[in-house]
PDB file of C-alpha atoms in Angstrom:
ATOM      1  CA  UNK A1294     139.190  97.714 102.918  1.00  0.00           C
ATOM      2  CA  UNK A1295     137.659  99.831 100.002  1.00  0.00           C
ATOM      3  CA  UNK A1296     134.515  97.121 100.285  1.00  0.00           C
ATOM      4  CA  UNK A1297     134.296  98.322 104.056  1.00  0.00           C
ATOM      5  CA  UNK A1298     134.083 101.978 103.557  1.00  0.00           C
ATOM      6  CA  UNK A1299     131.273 101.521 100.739  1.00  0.00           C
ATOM      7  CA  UNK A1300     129.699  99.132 102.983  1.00  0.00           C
ATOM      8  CA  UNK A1301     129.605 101.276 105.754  1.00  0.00           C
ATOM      9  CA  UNK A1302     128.274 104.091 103.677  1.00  0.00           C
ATOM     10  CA  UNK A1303     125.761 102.485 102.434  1.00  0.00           C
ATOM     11  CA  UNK A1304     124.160 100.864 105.742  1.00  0.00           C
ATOM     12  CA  UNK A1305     124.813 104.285 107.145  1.00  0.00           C
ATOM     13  CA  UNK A1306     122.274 106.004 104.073  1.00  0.00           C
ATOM     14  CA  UNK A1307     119.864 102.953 104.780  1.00  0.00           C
ATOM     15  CA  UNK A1308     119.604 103.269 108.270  1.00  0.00           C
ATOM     16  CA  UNK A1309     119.079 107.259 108.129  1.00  0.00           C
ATOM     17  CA  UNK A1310     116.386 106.816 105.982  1.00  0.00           C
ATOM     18  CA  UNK A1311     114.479 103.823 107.632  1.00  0.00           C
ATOM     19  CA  UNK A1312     114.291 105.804 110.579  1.00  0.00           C
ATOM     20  CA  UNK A1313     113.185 108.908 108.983  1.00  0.00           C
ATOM     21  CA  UNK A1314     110.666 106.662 107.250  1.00  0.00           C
ATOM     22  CA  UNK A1315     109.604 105.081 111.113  1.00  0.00           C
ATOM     23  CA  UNK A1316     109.120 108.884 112.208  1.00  0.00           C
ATOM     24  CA  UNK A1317     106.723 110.000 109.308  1.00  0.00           C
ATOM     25  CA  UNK A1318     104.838 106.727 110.353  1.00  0.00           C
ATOM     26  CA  UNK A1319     104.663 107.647 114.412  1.00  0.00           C
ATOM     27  CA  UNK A1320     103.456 111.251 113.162  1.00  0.00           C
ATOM     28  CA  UNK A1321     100.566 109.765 110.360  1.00  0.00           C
ATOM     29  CA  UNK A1322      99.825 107.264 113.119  1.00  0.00           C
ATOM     30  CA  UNK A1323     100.437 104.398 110.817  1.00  0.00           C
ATOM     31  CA  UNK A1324     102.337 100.537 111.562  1.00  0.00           C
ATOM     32  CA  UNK A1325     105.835 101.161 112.451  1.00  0.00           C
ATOM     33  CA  UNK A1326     109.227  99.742 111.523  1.00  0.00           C
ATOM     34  CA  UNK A1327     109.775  97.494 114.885  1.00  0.00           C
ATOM     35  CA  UNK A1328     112.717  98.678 117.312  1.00  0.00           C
ATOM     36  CA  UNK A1329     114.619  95.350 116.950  1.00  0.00           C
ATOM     37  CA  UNK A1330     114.413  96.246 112.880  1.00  0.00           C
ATOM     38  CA  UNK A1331     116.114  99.806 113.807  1.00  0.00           C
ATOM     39  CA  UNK A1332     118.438  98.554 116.259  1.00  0.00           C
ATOM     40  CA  UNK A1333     119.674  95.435 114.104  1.00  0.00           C
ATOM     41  CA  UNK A1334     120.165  97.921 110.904  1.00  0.00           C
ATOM     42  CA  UNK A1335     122.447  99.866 113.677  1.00  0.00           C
ATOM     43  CA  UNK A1336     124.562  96.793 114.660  1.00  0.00           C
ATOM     44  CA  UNK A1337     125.346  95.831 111.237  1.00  0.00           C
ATOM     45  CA  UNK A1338     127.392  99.027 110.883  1.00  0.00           C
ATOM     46  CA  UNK A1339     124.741 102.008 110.670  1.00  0.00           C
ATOM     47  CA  UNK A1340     125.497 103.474 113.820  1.00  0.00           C
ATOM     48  CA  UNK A1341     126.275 106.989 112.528  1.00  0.00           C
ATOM     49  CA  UNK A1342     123.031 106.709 110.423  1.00  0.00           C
ATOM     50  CA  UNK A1343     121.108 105.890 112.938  1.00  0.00           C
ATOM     51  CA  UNK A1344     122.402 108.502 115.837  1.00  0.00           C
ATOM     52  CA  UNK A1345     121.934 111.156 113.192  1.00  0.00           C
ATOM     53  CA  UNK A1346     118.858 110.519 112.419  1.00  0.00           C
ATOM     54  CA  UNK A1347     117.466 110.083 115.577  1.00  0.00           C
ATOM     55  CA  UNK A1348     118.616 114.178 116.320  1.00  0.00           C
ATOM     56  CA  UNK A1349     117.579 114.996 112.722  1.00  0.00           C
ATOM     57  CA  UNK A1350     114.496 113.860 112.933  1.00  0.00           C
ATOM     58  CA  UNK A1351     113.951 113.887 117.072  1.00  0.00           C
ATOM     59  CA  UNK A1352     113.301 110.178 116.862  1.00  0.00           C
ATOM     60  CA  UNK A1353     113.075 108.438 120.193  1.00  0.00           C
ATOM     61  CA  UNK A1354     114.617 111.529 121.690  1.00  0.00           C
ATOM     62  CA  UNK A1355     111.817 113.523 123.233  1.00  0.00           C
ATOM     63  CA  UNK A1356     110.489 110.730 125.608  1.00  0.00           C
ATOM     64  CA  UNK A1357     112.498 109.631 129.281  1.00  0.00           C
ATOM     65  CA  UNK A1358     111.685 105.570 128.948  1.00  0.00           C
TER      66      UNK A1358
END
């Protein structure tokens, strides 16, 4: 169980920063981190990470698709 918890906080701390790091691309207009890459870091447990980045950093929040 403690393996779980430092899993998950680690994935988590991953997946907060690769998005962060896909944002600063979008905005310098350079080759992004592909959705599937985002949305498998978020399946593997870095859920939390990834919702807060994407309000932290207004990542795919702005746009209606």
């Amino acid at each position: 169980m403690k393996y779980l918890y430092i899993w998950l906080v680690i994935i988590n701390i991953i997946t907060f920063t690769v998005f962060g790091i896909d944002k600063r691309k979008a905005i310098n207009g350079k080759f992004r981190i592909s959705e599937a890459a985002l949305l498998g870091l978020s399946l593997v447990g870095g859920s939390f990470g990834g919702l807060a980045a994407m309000y932290f950093f207004h990542h795919k929040t702005r746009k209606w698709y």
